[in-house]
Amino acid sequence: MPTYVVYKGRVPGVYEEWQDCLEQVHKFSGNSYKGYATREEAVAQWRAHVGKKKNRLKFLVPLLLTATAVVLYFTLLVLFPLVAILLPLAYLLCLATAQQVRTTNTSSCHRLPLPDGVTSAESLDFYGNDGVYTGVSDGRVLRWGGRAAGWKTFAYNSKFRAGGEAQVLAKEADGVPFHFVNGLAVDQATGDVYFTDSSLNFTRRDNIKIMRKHDDSGRLLKYDARTKLVTVLMADMPYPNGVALSRDGTHLVVAHTGPCEAHRYWLKGPKAGTYELFAELPGYPDNVTPDTQGGFWVALNRERQQNETAPVPKPKHLVGVRLNADGKGRGADGRRGCHAQ
């Protein structure tokens, strides 16, 4: 069945049903839409269409800002020549002294050997003084009981699941259906949900292809609990995975699995709406969990590979690292991470 792209209509976007497409263009003056043989082609065409609009803005905004800056600078040069001369020097000094983000140092990690036959760490969490909890490849949740006890099974899967039917809150954003919804974080104060759509081209079962093909179609999204609407905070992202809300609610930390990085998206303050590198990681991150000290624990599925086409290495890898609020890999208690072997 064809997939339709509404370029001009009531709600532009991608539609998988003709009736949904028709509702957007029927009796809409100047409507524009087209059907494509596959969903992948339709999404690609929609992204290209949106990209053209963004490119126009990317050209005009810097041009206007540059022109404004030139006018202001020459005005300053006429009125306050000394200040105008010192201003560029101060800017260069700031660039020279700016602190760079460093790769997380894992040389002094605590080593916590996982049980035989299991790999990976889906997420990390802590509860009081009970130690670290993690999910592993066989579906269990393990709890670290100390050097003597090691890992113990805390919970396991069951084919019988209790509870009611889940309510669907949203299916799409900006007219593009969700394709690979992954990590999420809930603001307990507002009920807003921040989550990632890891790829518009690949599903969970093909997650390795996202890295090998350097796919950058992922999105960071927000579901507004009050308006019931989903907005795209960031698009064209390389494999966004886990996401966590900072303790003070000012920013999100998002794990990028393919690039082995963590980034920060500012929600409040003078940097609101900006996205910046938070930390380079020694492995492929999965979920991110905030802790009570303002830092974050990042679970690692496995360690970084230089050659993504090579076979997956044996199950011996870091299972997680802790990042301070400034992105450095050192905790207040001196711990830097956990190691599985």
Tab-separated table of C-alpha atoms in Angstrom:
chain	number	residue	atom	x	y	z
A	1	MET	CA	0.000	0.000	0.000
A	2	PRO	CA	1.267	3.496	-0.786
A	3	THR	CA	2.200	6.020	1.865
A	4	TYR	CA	1.188	9.641	1.378
A	5	VAL	CA	2.962	12.899	2.093
A	6	VAL	CA	0.862	16.025	2.558
A	7	TYR	CA	3.080	18.983	1.712
A	8	LYS	CA	0.317	21.585	1.939
A	9	GLY	CA	-2.835	20.819	3.871
A	10	ARG	CA	-4.526	21.180	7.212
A	11	VAL	CA	-1.810	19.160	8.975
A	12	PRO	CA	1.201	18.476	6.699
A	13	GLY	CA	3.071	15.240	7.277
A	14	VAL	CA	3.236	11.527	6.455
A	15	TYR	CA	0.039	9.457	6.318
A	16	GLU	CA	-0.212	5.714	5.844
A	17	GLU	CA	-3.941	5.686	5.026
A	18	TRP	CA	-5.548	7.423	2.050
A	19	GLN	CA	-8.556	8.487	4.110
A	20	ASP	CA	-6.299	10.278	6.594
A	21	CYS	CA	-4.518	12.019	3.733
A	22	LEU	CA	-7.808	13.010	2.127
A	23	GLU	CA	-9.012	14.650	5.333
A	24	GLN	CA	-5.996	16.968	5.235
A	25	VAL	CA	-6.313	18.095	1.600
A	26	HIS	CA	-10.046	17.937	0.787
A	27	LYS	CA	-11.352	21.437	0.078
A	28	PHE	CA	-8.032	22.908	1.212
A	29	SER	CA	-7.036	25.696	-1.165
A	30	GLY	CA	-3.636	25.154	-2.794
A	31	ASN	CA	-3.216	21.664	-1.354
A	32	SER	CA	-0.215	19.573	-2.341
A	33	TYR	CA	0.310	15.868	-1.685
A	34	LYS	CA	1.847	12.794	-3.257
A	35	GLY	CA	1.773	9.026	-2.787
A	36	TYR	CA	4.933	6.908	-2.564
A	37	ALA	CA	5.393	3.179	-3.001
A	38	THR	CA	7.068	2.630	0.383
A	39	ARG	CA	6.950	4.247	3.790
A	40	GLU	CA	10.731	4.718	3.738
A	41	GLU	CA	10.544	6.743	0.519
A	42	ALA	CA	7.693	8.866	1.881
A	43	VAL	CA	9.563	9.651	5.104
A	44	ALA	CA	12.712	10.487	3.126
A	45	GLN	CA	10.790	12.895	0.887
A	46	TRP	CA	9.103	14.531	3.880
A	47	ARG	CA	12.436	14.981	5.651
A	48	ALA	CA	13.917	16.501	2.499
A	49	HIS	CA	10.958	18.895	2.288
A	50	VAL	CA	11.331	19.943	5.926
A	51	GLY	CA	15.095	20.190	5.465
A	52	LYS	CA	14.705	22.744	2.669
A	53	LYS	CA	12.733	24.992	5.001
A	54	LYS	CA	15.359	24.607	7.706
A	55	ASN	CA	18.151	25.373	5.241
A	56	ARG	CA	16.476	28.633	4.252
A	57	LEU	CA	16.264	29.617	7.902
A	58	LYS	CA	19.862	28.526	8.489
A	59	PHE	CA	20.932	30.903	5.728
A	60	LEU	CA	18.770	33.895	6.633
A	61	VAL	CA	19.229	33.883	10.412
A	62	PRO	CA	23.073	33.976	10.390
A	63	LEU	CA	22.961	36.624	7.664
A	64	LEU	CA	20.668	38.866	9.700
A	65	LEU	CA	22.675	38.292	12.872
A	66	THR	CA	25.934	39.083	11.083
A	67	ALA	CA	24.536	42.283	9.584
A	68	THR	CA	23.185	43.362	12.977
A	69	ALA	CA	26.514	42.608	14.670
A	70	VAL	CA	28.444	44.630	12.072
A	71	VAL	CA	26.160	47.648	12.493
A	72	LEU	CA	26.381	47.468	16.287
A	73	TYR	CA	30.157	47.064	16.238
A	74	PHE	CA	30.775	50.086	14.017
A	75	THR	CA	28.346	52.126	16.118
A	76	LEU	CA	30.317	51.072	19.189
A	77	LEU	CA	33.573	51.902	17.397
A	78	VAL	CA	32.402	55.466	16.795
A	79	LEU	CA	30.959	56.061	20.257
A	80	PHE	CA	33.327	53.995	22.422
A	81	PRO	CA	36.466	53.139	20.410
A	82	LEU	CA	38.408	51.653	23.340
A	83	VAL	CA	35.608	49.230	24.218
A	84	ALA	CA	35.290	48.224	20.567
A	85	ILE	CA	38.998	47.358	20.445
A	86	LEU	CA	38.990	45.377	23.713
A	87	LEU	CA	35.837	43.401	22.895
A	88	PRO	CA	37.408	41.106	20.225
A	89	LEU	CA	40.409	40.507	22.494
A	90	ALA	CA	38.125	39.435	25.338
A	91	TYR	CA	36.281	37.072	22.991
A	92	LEU	CA	39.530	35.430	21.843
A	93	LEU	CA	40.621	35.043	25.466
A	94	CYS	CA	37.361	33.250	26.299
A	95	LEU	CA	37.875	30.842	23.397
A	96	ALA	CA	41.417	30.088	24.500
A	97	THR	CA	40.419	29.301	28.077
A	98	ALA	CA	37.207	27.403	27.297
A	99	GLN	CA	37.168	23.974	28.922
A	100	GLN	CA	36.810	21.084	26.502
A	101	VAL	CA	34.702	17.989	27.120
A	102	ARG	CA	36.987	15.090	27.930
A	103	THR	CA	36.558	11.419	27.289
A	104	THR	CA	35.369	9.638	30.417
A	105	ASN	CA	38.328	8.079	32.225
A	106	THR	CA	37.592	4.500	33.296
A	107	SER	CA	41.056	3.495	34.472
A	108	SER	CA	39.977	3.127	38.109
A	109	CYS	CA	36.593	1.467	37.606
A	110	HIS	CA	35.263	-0.997	40.141
A	111	ARG	CA	34.970	-4.444	38.545
A	112	LEU	CA	31.659	-6.210	39.022
A	113	PRO	CA	31.741	-9.563	37.140
A	114	LEU	CA	28.378	-10.508	35.630
A	115	PRO	CA	27.140	-14.115	35.917
A	116	ASP	CA	28.215	-16.497	33.167
A	117	GLY	CA	26.106	-16.470	30.020
A	118	VAL	CA	24.641	-12.972	30.285
A	119	THR	CA	25.750	-9.722	28.689
A	120	SER	CA	24.805	-6.086	28.365
A	121	ALA	CA	23.353	-3.552	30.747
A	122	GLU	CA	20.035	-2.089	29.665
A	123	SER	CA	19.922	0.371	32.535
A	124	LEU	CA	21.400	1.091	35.969
A	125	ASP	CA	19.591	2.177	39.102
A	126	PHE	CA	20.094	2.426	42.858
A	127	TYR	CA	17.785	2.095	45.833
A	128	GLY	CA	19.013	3.291	49.204
A	129	ASN	CA	22.068	1.323	50.282
A	130	ASP	CA	21.066	-1.840	48.429
A	131	GLY	CA	23.640	-1.322	45.689
A	132	VAL	CA	23.263	-1.241	41.938
A	133	TYR	CA	20.460	-2.860	39.939
A	134	THR	CA	20.772	-3.696	36.245
A	135	GLY	CA	18.874	-5.529	33.522
A	136	VAL	CA	20.768	-8.144	31.491
A	137	SER	CA	20.398	-10.043	28.237
A	138	ASP	CA	18.335	-12.983	29.558
A	139	GLY	CA	15.559	-10.669	30.789
A	140	ARG	CA	16.415	-10.699	34.479
A	141	VAL	CA	16.981	-7.751	36.798
A	142	LEU	CA	20.072	-8.310	38.944
A	143	ARG	CA	21.128	-6.664	42.207
A	144	TRP	CA	24.744	-6.331	43.304
A	145	GLY	CA	25.092	-7.702	46.817
A	146	GLY	CA	28.727	-6.877	47.423
A	147	ARG	CA	31.983	-8.711	46.755
A	148	ALA	CA	31.026	-11.766	48.781
A	149	ALA	CA	27.499	-12.239	47.419
A	150	GLY	CA	28.006	-10.912	43.879
A	151	TRP	CA	25.014	-10.499	41.572
A	152	LYS	CA	21.688	-11.956	42.701
A	153	THR	CA	18.450	-12.281	40.744
A	154	PHE	CA	16.045	-9.567	41.868
A	155	ALA	CA	13.265	-10.069	39.280
A	156	TYR	CA	12.614	-12.113	36.168
A	157	ASN	CA	10.206	-12.243	33.244
A	158	SER	CA	6.854	-13.975	33.364
A	159	LYS	CA	4.562	-14.857	30.474
A	160	PHE	CA	1.577	-13.964	32.667
A	161	ARG	CA	1.184	-10.232	32.973
A	162	ALA	CA	-1.339	-8.552	35.217
A	163	GLY	CA	-2.811	-5.076	34.838
A	164	GLY	CA	-5.094	-3.165	32.530
A	165	GLU	CA	-4.743	-2.188	28.917
A	166	ALA	CA	-2.266	0.612	28.256
A	167	GLN	CA	-3.637	3.899	26.961
A	168	VAL	CA	-2.115	5.260	23.751
A	169	LEU	CA	-1.138	8.891	24.311
A	170	ALA	CA	0.373	9.674	20.909
A	171	LYS	CA	1.371	8.030	17.642
A	172	GLU	CA	3.221	10.741	15.734
A	173	ALA	CA	4.970	14.095	15.844
A	174	ASP	CA	4.919	16.753	13.115
A	175	GLY	CA	2.917	14.367	10.959
A	176	VAL	CA	5.588	11.630	11.082
A	177	PRO	CA	4.580	8.401	12.900
A	178	PHE	CA	6.818	7.048	15.647
A	179	HIS	CA	9.074	4.289	14.356
A	180	PHE	CA	11.509	3.248	17.102
A	181	VAL	CA	10.396	4.771	20.413
A	182	ASN	CA	13.117	4.094	22.961
A	183	GLY	CA	14.120	5.914	26.168
A	184	LEU	CA	11.874	8.216	28.184
A	185	ALA	CA	11.868	10.467	31.229
A	186	VAL	CA	8.845	11.822	33.087
A	187	ASP	CA	8.809	15.214	34.772
A	188	GLN	CA	7.161	14.348	38.084
A	189	ALA	CA	6.149	17.979	38.630
A	190	THR	CA	4.272	18.513	35.353
A	191	GLY	CA	3.648	15.021	34.001
A	192	ASP	CA	5.395	15.933	30.735
A	193	VAL	CA	7.153	13.028	29.025
A	194	TYR	CA	10.464	13.381	27.197
A	195	PHE	CA	11.366	10.492	24.911
A	196	THR	CA	13.445	9.433	21.937
A	197	ASP	CA	12.453	8.034	18.557
A	198	SER	CA	15.779	6.404	17.701
A	199	SER	CA	15.309	6.101	13.937
A	200	LEU	CA	12.747	6.811	11.244
A	201	ASN	CA	14.352	4.202	8.983
A	202	PHE	CA	15.093	1.209	11.218
A	203	THR	CA	13.187	-0.645	13.931
A	204	ARG	CA	14.494	-2.095	17.182
A	205	ARG	CA	15.357	-5.444	15.609
A	206	ASP	CA	17.666	-3.632	13.164
A	207	ASN	CA	19.328	-1.402	15.747
A	208	ILE	CA	22.840	-2.499	14.694
A	209	LYS	CA	22.148	-1.149	11.195
A	210	ILE	CA	21.540	2.297	12.670
A	211	MET	CA	25.191	2.397	13.712
A	212	ARG	CA	26.670	0.645	10.699
A	213	LYS	CA	24.828	2.860	8.238
A	214	HIS	CA	25.396	5.994	10.356
A	215	ASP	CA	21.678	6.717	10.377
A	216	ASP	CA	20.864	10.166	11.760
A	217	SER	CA	17.083	10.261	11.502
A	218	GLY	CA	16.417	10.054	15.262
A	219	ARG	CA	14.368	12.574	17.233
A	220	LEU	CA	14.044	13.934	20.769
A	221	LEU	CA	10.378	14.522	21.593
A	222	LYS	CA	8.187	16.003	24.304
A	223	TYR	CA	4.645	14.981	25.200
A	224	ASP	CA	2.874	17.857	26.936
A	225	ALA	CA	0.598	16.419	29.623
A	226	ARG	CA	-1.579	19.538	29.602
A	227	THR	CA	-2.138	20.030	25.867
A	228	LYS	CA	-1.771	16.321	24.933
A	229	LEU	CA	0.482	17.382	22.045
A	230	VAL	CA	3.886	16.061	20.983
A	231	THR	CA	6.590	18.468	19.846
A	232	VAL	CA	9.948	17.721	18.250
A	233	LEU	CA	12.724	19.214	20.373
A	234	MET	CA	15.552	17.932	18.157
A	235	ALA	CA	15.638	16.102	14.816
A	236	ASP	CA	18.270	14.521	12.555
A	237	MET	CA	19.996	12.883	15.521
A	238	PRO	CA	22.393	9.892	15.365
A	239	TYR	CA	20.796	7.049	17.369
A	240	PRO	CA	19.345	8.891	20.386
A	241	ASN	CA	18.632	6.294	23.058
A	242	GLY	CA	18.261	6.841	26.805
A	243	VAL	CA	17.111	10.182	28.192
A	244	ALA	CA	17.070	11.541	31.744
A	245	LEU	CA	15.796	14.743	33.333
A	246	SER	CA	18.228	16.583	35.593
A	247	ARG	CA	17.448	16.804	39.282
A	248	ASP	CA	16.704	20.542	39.041
A	249	GLY	CA	14.626	20.133	35.866
A	250	THR	CA	16.771	22.519	33.819
A	251	HIS	CA	18.043	20.082	31.198
A	252	LEU	CA	17.917	16.612	29.702
A	253	VAL	CA	20.835	14.243	29.184
A	254	VAL	CA	20.483	12.127	26.043
A	255	ALA	CA	22.632	9.097	25.217
A	256	HIS	CA	23.693	8.657	21.577
A	257	THR	CA	24.493	4.985	21.070
A	258	GLY	CA	26.320	5.099	17.730
A	259	PRO	CA	28.694	8.010	18.463
A	260	CYS	CA	29.261	6.827	22.082
A	261	GLU	CA	28.334	10.238	23.440
A	262	ALA	CA	26.004	11.915	25.910
A	263	HIS	CA	24.505	15.290	25.024
A	264	ARG	CA	22.637	17.885	27.045
A	265	TYR	CA	19.444	19.637	25.927
A	266	TRP	CA	18.645	22.758	27.937
A	267	LEU	CA	14.990	23.201	28.894
A	268	LYS	CA	15.348	26.338	31.015
A	269	GLY	CA	17.712	29.248	31.523
A	270	PRO	CA	19.733	31.343	29.064
A	271	LYS	CA	20.682	28.243	27.034
A	272	ALA	CA	17.098	26.984	26.681
A	273	GLY	CA	16.617	25.158	23.386
A	274	THR	CA	20.334	24.526	22.803
A	275	TYR	CA	22.012	21.133	22.470
A	276	GLU	CA	25.607	20.505	23.484
A	277	LEU	CA	28.090	17.695	23.994
A	278	PHE	CA	28.009	16.533	27.610
A	279	ALA	CA	30.515	13.647	27.651
A	280	GLU	CA	32.327	11.222	25.391
A	281	LEU	CA	31.766	7.657	26.570
A	282	PRO	CA	33.948	4.516	26.494
A	283	GLY	CA	31.140	2.331	25.151
A	284	TYR	CA	27.752	2.247	23.445
A	285	PRO	CA	25.278	3.835	25.883
A	286	ASP	CA	21.738	2.688	26.509
A	287	ASN	CA	19.576	4.176	29.263
A	288	VAL	CA	20.478	7.124	31.479
A	289	THR	CA	19.446	7.308	35.145
A	290	PRO	CA	19.734	10.435	37.329
A	291	ASP	CA	21.033	10.010	40.865
A	292	THR	CA	20.381	11.935	44.076
A	293	GLN	CA	23.637	13.904	43.829
A	294	GLY	CA	22.832	15.666	40.559
A	295	GLY	CA	24.788	13.223	38.403
A	296	PHE	CA	23.806	10.501	35.958
A	297	TRP	CA	24.484	6.792	35.564
A	298	VAL	CA	24.838	5.713	31.937
A	299	ALA	CA	24.426	2.014	31.134
A	300	LEU	CA	26.745	0.672	28.426
A	301	ASN	CA	25.629	-2.136	26.139
A	302	ARG	CA	29.230	-2.887	25.214
A	303	GLU	CA	32.520	-1.103	24.755
A	304	ARG	CA	33.384	1.029	21.760
A	305	GLN	CA	34.483	-0.665	18.521
A	306	GLN	CA	36.586	1.141	15.960
A	307	ASN	CA	35.314	-1.152	13.208
A	308	GLU	CA	31.533	-1.553	13.352
A	309	THR	CA	31.571	-4.284	10.683
A	310	ALA	CA	33.728	-6.525	12.873
A	311	PRO	CA	32.112	-9.332	14.906
A	312	VAL	CA	30.675	-8.357	18.279
A	313	PRO	CA	33.381	-8.949	20.919
A	314	LYS	CA	33.144	-11.422	23.764
A	315	PRO	CA	30.949	-10.406	26.724
A	316	LYS	CA	33.596	-8.522	28.677
A	317	HIS	CA	32.860	-4.850	28.944
A	318	LEU	CA	32.015	-1.890	31.110
A	319	VAL	CA	28.381	-2.009	32.149
A	320	GLY	CA	28.115	1.630	33.169
A	321	VAL	CA	29.753	4.912	34.091
A	322	ARG	CA	28.687	7.728	36.374
A	323	LEU	CA	28.830	11.313	35.156
A	324	ASN	CA	28.818	14.350	37.395
A	325	ALA	CA	26.545	17.297	36.693
A	326	ASP	CA	29.365	18.777	34.585
A	327	GLY	CA	29.779	15.625	32.483
A	328	LYS	CA	32.959	14.351	34.129
A	329	GLY	CA	33.187	10.651	34.903
A	330	ARG	CA	33.815	10.794	38.636
A	331	GLY	CA	31.275	10.390	41.416
A	332	ALA	CA	31.263	12.103	44.798
A	333	ASP	CA	32.045	8.748	46.402
A	334	GLY	CA	34.997	8.142	44.077
A	335	ARG	CA	33.276	5.491	41.962
A	336	ARG	CA	33.683	5.831	38.235
A	337	GLY	CA	31.733	2.908	36.908
A	338	CYS	CA	31.110	-0.813	36.898
A	339	HIS	CA	32.961	-3.444	34.928
A	340	ALA	CA	31.677	-6.805	33.730
A	341	GLN	CA	33.885	-9.674	32.693
